[in-house]
Amino acid sequence: QVQLVESGGGLVQAGGSLRLSCAASRSICSINAMGWYRQAPGKQRELVATITTTNIRANIRATAYADSVKGRFTISRDNAKNTVYLQMNSLKPEDTAVYYCNAVQLAVPGCPGGDYWGRGTQVTVSS
């Protein structure tokens, strides 16, 4: 299995910035996609951002963002460190939530595939 450990959450004022990190344990099977989700009290978990390998041979990756964070948040991945980041700028009170890291391994010969989640990290934005 892949273990995910999140860090970087905290309390900031509106307009401030935070950088979340998610370190994945090394696996012989490739992680094809990673992403960040968030869940506020009383609401369902929602997608924030994803980064996906779209062309393995060319090593091309694509990113996608929820409309509510587009232009403010940036997702990136460091393959050498097996870590994904979420840079959050211009934070708003409505960004307050528990943020969860997600990793997906596709099922291929020799690798069963899987969908993994971190424990979450709290982000609180005050007005």
PDB file of C-alpha atoms in Angstrom:
ATOM      1  CA  GLN A   1       0.000   0.000   0.000  1.00  0.00           C
ATOM      2  CA  VAL A   2       0.879   3.660  -0.417  1.00  0.00           C
ATOM      3  CA  GLN A   3       0.998   5.760   2.742  1.00  0.00           C
ATOM      4  CA  LEU A   4       0.289   9.483   2.470  1.00  0.00           C
ATOM      5  CA  VAL A   5       1.407  12.017   5.075  1.00  0.00           C
ATOM      6  CA  GLU A   6       0.095  15.589   4.841  1.00  0.00           C
ATOM      7  CA  SER A   7       1.587  18.701   6.422  1.00  0.00           C
ATOM      8  CA  GLY A   8       1.420  22.487   6.172  1.00  0.00           C
ATOM      9  CA  GLY A   9      -2.067  23.232   7.452  1.00  0.00           C
ATOM     10  CA  GLY A  10      -2.732  25.992   9.945  1.00  0.00           C
ATOM     11  CA  LEU A  11      -4.490  29.256  10.735  1.00  0.00           C
ATOM     12  CA  VAL A  12      -4.083  32.273   8.446  1.00  0.00           C
ATOM     13  CA  GLN A  13      -5.858  35.558   7.815  1.00  0.00           C
ATOM     14  CA  ALA A  14      -7.865  36.180   4.676  1.00  0.00           C
ATOM     15  CA  GLY A  15      -5.549  37.066   1.810  1.00  0.00           C
ATOM     16  CA  GLY A  16      -2.707  35.016   3.238  1.00  0.00           C
ATOM     17  CA  SER A  17      -0.969  31.937   1.875  1.00  0.00           C
ATOM     18  CA  LEU A  18      -0.258  28.354   2.879  1.00  0.00           C
ATOM     19  CA  ARG A  19       1.638  25.534   1.206  1.00  0.00           C
ATOM     20  CA  LEU A  20       0.417  21.998   1.829  1.00  0.00           C
ATOM     21  CA  SER A  21       2.680  18.995   1.310  1.00  0.00           C
ATOM     22  CA  CYS A  22       1.829  15.326   0.850  1.00  0.00           C
ATOM     23  CA  ALA A  23       4.628  12.770   0.959  1.00  0.00           C
ATOM     24  CA  ALA A  24       3.913   9.332  -0.507  1.00  0.00           C
ATOM     25  CA  SER A  25       5.778   6.193   0.486  1.00  0.00           C
ATOM     26  CA  ARG A  26       7.928   4.636  -2.211  1.00  0.00           C
ATOM     27  CA  SER A  27       6.251   1.905  -4.245  1.00  0.00           C
ATOM     28  CA  ILE A  28       7.406  -0.340  -7.063  1.00  0.00           C
ATOM     29  CA  CYS A  29       4.163   0.582  -8.839  1.00  0.00           C
ATOM     30  CA  SER A  30       3.820   4.069 -10.293  1.00  0.00           C
ATOM     31  CA  ILE A  31       1.459   6.668  -8.865  1.00  0.00           C
ATOM     32  CA  ASN A  32      -0.446   7.910 -11.908  1.00  0.00           C
ATOM     33  CA  ALA A  33      -2.410  10.719 -10.313  1.00  0.00           C
ATOM     34  CA  MET A  34      -2.436  12.712  -7.106  1.00  0.00           C
ATOM     35  CA  GLY A  35      -4.833  15.314  -5.857  1.00  0.00           C
ATOM     36  CA  TRP A  36      -6.208  17.387  -3.036  1.00  0.00           C
ATOM     37  CA  TYR A  37      -9.755  17.271  -1.716  1.00  0.00           C
ATOM     38  CA  ARG A  38     -11.374  19.217   1.100  1.00  0.00           C
ATOM     39  CA  GLN A  39     -14.325  18.813   3.422  1.00  0.00           C
ATOM     40  CA  ALA A  40     -15.968  21.542   5.479  1.00  0.00           C
ATOM     41  CA  PRO A  41     -18.272  20.777   8.431  1.00  0.00           C
ATOM     42  CA  GLY A  42     -21.686  19.633   7.241  1.00  0.00           C
ATOM     43  CA  LYS A  43     -20.589  19.385   3.616  1.00  0.00           C
ATOM     44  CA  GLN A  44     -19.459  16.589   1.319  1.00  0.00           C
ATOM     45  CA  ARG A  45     -15.855  16.113   0.364  1.00  0.00           C
ATOM     46  CA  GLU A  46     -15.063  18.019  -2.820  1.00  0.00           C
ATOM     47  CA  LEU A  47     -12.278  18.031  -5.376  1.00  0.00           C
ATOM     48  CA  VAL A  48      -9.787  20.901  -5.132  1.00  0.00           C
ATOM     49  CA  ALA A  49      -7.016  20.041  -7.607  1.00  0.00           C
ATOM     50  CA  THR A  50      -5.446  17.077  -9.400  1.00  0.00           C
ATOM     51  CA  ILE A  51      -2.236  16.355 -11.262  1.00  0.00           C
ATOM     52  CA  THR A  52      -2.281  13.432 -13.718  1.00  0.00           C
ATOM     53  CA  THR A  53       0.109  11.736 -16.106  1.00  0.00           C
ATOM     54  CA  THR A  54      -1.598  12.035 -19.492  1.00  0.00           C
ATOM     55  CA  ASN A  55       1.228  10.688 -21.685  1.00  0.00           C
ATOM     56  CA  ILE A  56       3.571   8.248 -19.970  1.00  0.00           C
ATOM     57  CA  ARG A  57       6.048   7.953 -22.849  1.00  0.00           C
ATOM     58  CA  ALA A  58       6.452  11.705 -23.173  1.00  0.00           C
ATOM     59  CA  ASN A  59       6.209  12.286 -19.407  1.00  0.00           C
ATOM     60  CA  ILE A  60       3.441  14.830 -19.898  1.00  0.00           C
ATOM     61  CA  ARG A  61       1.216  15.742 -16.988  1.00  0.00           C
ATOM     62  CA  ALA A  62      -1.971  17.731 -16.713  1.00  0.00           C
ATOM     63  CA  THR A  63      -3.480  19.705 -13.862  1.00  0.00           C
ATOM     64  CA  ALA A  64      -7.093  20.508 -13.089  1.00  0.00           C
ATOM     65  CA  TYR A  65      -8.735  22.784 -10.542  1.00  0.00           C
ATOM     66  CA  ALA A  66     -12.119  23.425  -9.040  1.00  0.00           C
ATOM     67  CA  ASP A  67     -13.617  26.677 -10.300  1.00  0.00           C
ATOM     68  CA  SER A  68     -13.647  28.070  -6.764  1.00  0.00           C
ATOM     69  CA  VAL A  69      -9.841  27.896  -6.450  1.00  0.00           C
ATOM     70  CA  LYS A  70      -8.738  28.432 -10.060  1.00  0.00           C
ATOM     71  CA  GLY A  71      -6.180  31.213 -10.292  1.00  0.00           C
ATOM     72  CA  ARG A  72      -5.439  31.102  -6.561  1.00  0.00           C
ATOM     73  CA  PHE A  73      -4.201  27.543  -5.940  1.00  0.00           C
ATOM     74  CA  THR A  74      -1.400  25.670  -7.716  1.00  0.00           C
ATOM     75  CA  ILE A  75      -0.754  21.922  -7.547  1.00  0.00           C
ATOM     76  CA  SER A  76       2.692  20.508  -8.322  1.00  0.00           C
ATOM     77  CA  ARG A  77       4.587  17.247  -7.934  1.00  0.00           C
ATOM     78  CA  ASP A  78       8.210  16.409  -7.200  1.00  0.00           C
ATOM     79  CA  ASN A  79       8.840  12.884  -8.500  1.00  0.00           C
ATOM     80  CA  ALA A  80      12.269  12.615  -6.873  1.00  0.00           C
ATOM     81  CA  LYS A  81      10.758  13.243  -3.440  1.00  0.00           C
ATOM     82  CA  ASN A  82       7.476  11.469  -4.233  1.00  0.00           C
ATOM     83  CA  THR A  83       5.659  14.517  -2.923  1.00  0.00           C
ATOM     84  CA  VAL A  84       2.744  16.627  -4.140  1.00  0.00           C
ATOM     85  CA  TYR A  85       2.210  20.239  -3.086  1.00  0.00           C
ATOM     86  CA  LEU A  86      -0.697  22.638  -2.995  1.00  0.00           C
ATOM     87  CA  GLN A  87       0.282  26.303  -2.976  1.00  0.00           C
ATOM     88  CA  MET A  88      -2.703  28.307  -1.737  1.00  0.00           C
ATOM     89  CA  ASN A  89      -2.688  32.072  -2.245  1.00  0.00           C
ATOM     90  CA  SER A  90      -5.307  34.754  -1.640  1.00  0.00           C
ATOM     91  CA  LEU A  91      -7.048  32.527   0.866  1.00  0.00           C
ATOM     92  CA  LYS A  92     -10.680  33.197   1.718  1.00  0.00           C
ATOM     93  CA  PRO A  93     -12.730  32.203   4.785  1.00  0.00           C
ATOM     94  CA  GLU A  94     -14.711  29.817   2.573  1.00  0.00           C
ATOM     95  CA  ASP A  95     -11.491  27.856   1.987  1.00  0.00           C
ATOM     96  CA  THR A  96     -11.655  26.690   5.608  1.00  0.00           C
ATOM     97  CA  ALA A  97     -11.812  22.887   5.620  1.00  0.00           C
ATOM     98  CA  VAL A  98      -9.912  19.705   6.278  1.00  0.00           C
ATOM     99  CA  TYR A  99      -7.718  19.059   3.248  1.00  0.00           C
ATOM    100  CA  TYR A 100      -7.039  15.464   2.184  1.00  0.00           C
ATOM    101  CA  CYS A 101      -4.331  14.114  -0.084  1.00  0.00           C
ATOM    102  CA  ASN A 102      -5.242  11.418  -2.622  1.00  0.00           C
ATOM    103  CA  ALA A 103      -3.122   9.091  -4.764  1.00  0.00           C
ATOM    104  CA  VAL A 104      -4.185   6.693  -7.526  1.00  0.00           C
ATOM    105  CA  GLN A 105      -2.314   3.748  -8.985  1.00  0.00           C
ATOM    106  CA  LEU A 106      -3.737   2.268 -12.174  1.00  0.00           C
ATOM    107  CA  ALA A 107      -4.084  -1.515 -12.427  1.00  0.00           C
ATOM    108  CA  VAL A 108      -1.478  -2.866 -14.860  1.00  0.00           C
ATOM    109  CA  PRO A 109       0.276  -6.247 -15.164  1.00  0.00           C
ATOM    110  CA  GLY A 110       2.223  -6.758 -11.964  1.00  0.00           C
ATOM    111  CA  CYS A 111       0.451  -3.929 -10.128  1.00  0.00           C
ATOM    112  CA  PRO A 112      -3.032  -4.343  -8.640  1.00  0.00           C
ATOM    113  CA  GLY A 113      -3.829  -0.631  -8.566  1.00  0.00           C
ATOM    114  CA  GLY A 114      -5.297   1.330  -5.688  1.00  0.00           C
ATOM    115  CA  ASP A 115      -6.867   4.516  -4.366  1.00  0.00           C
ATOM    116  CA  TYR A 116      -5.271   5.951  -1.223  1.00  0.00           C
ATOM    117  CA  TRP A 117      -6.037   8.786   1.185  1.00  0.00           C
ATOM    118  CA  GLY A 118      -4.157  10.714   3.829  1.00  0.00           C
ATOM    119  CA  ARG A 119      -5.542  11.552   7.262  1.00  0.00           C
ATOM    120  CA  GLY A 120      -6.141  15.205   6.403  1.00  0.00           C
ATOM    121  CA  THR A 121      -4.798  18.544   7.615  1.00  0.00           C
ATOM    122  CA  GLN A 122      -6.862  21.457   8.945  1.00  0.00           C
ATOM    123  CA  VAL A 123      -6.815  24.791   7.126  1.00  0.00           C
ATOM    124  CA  THR A 124      -8.564  27.696   8.843  1.00  0.00           C
ATOM    125  CA  VAL A 125      -8.866  31.138   7.253  1.00  0.00           C
ATOM    126  CA  SER A 126     -10.040  33.982   9.479  1.00  0.00           C
ATOM    127  CA  SER A 127     -11.678  37.186   8.284  1.00  0.00           C
TER     128      SER A 127
END
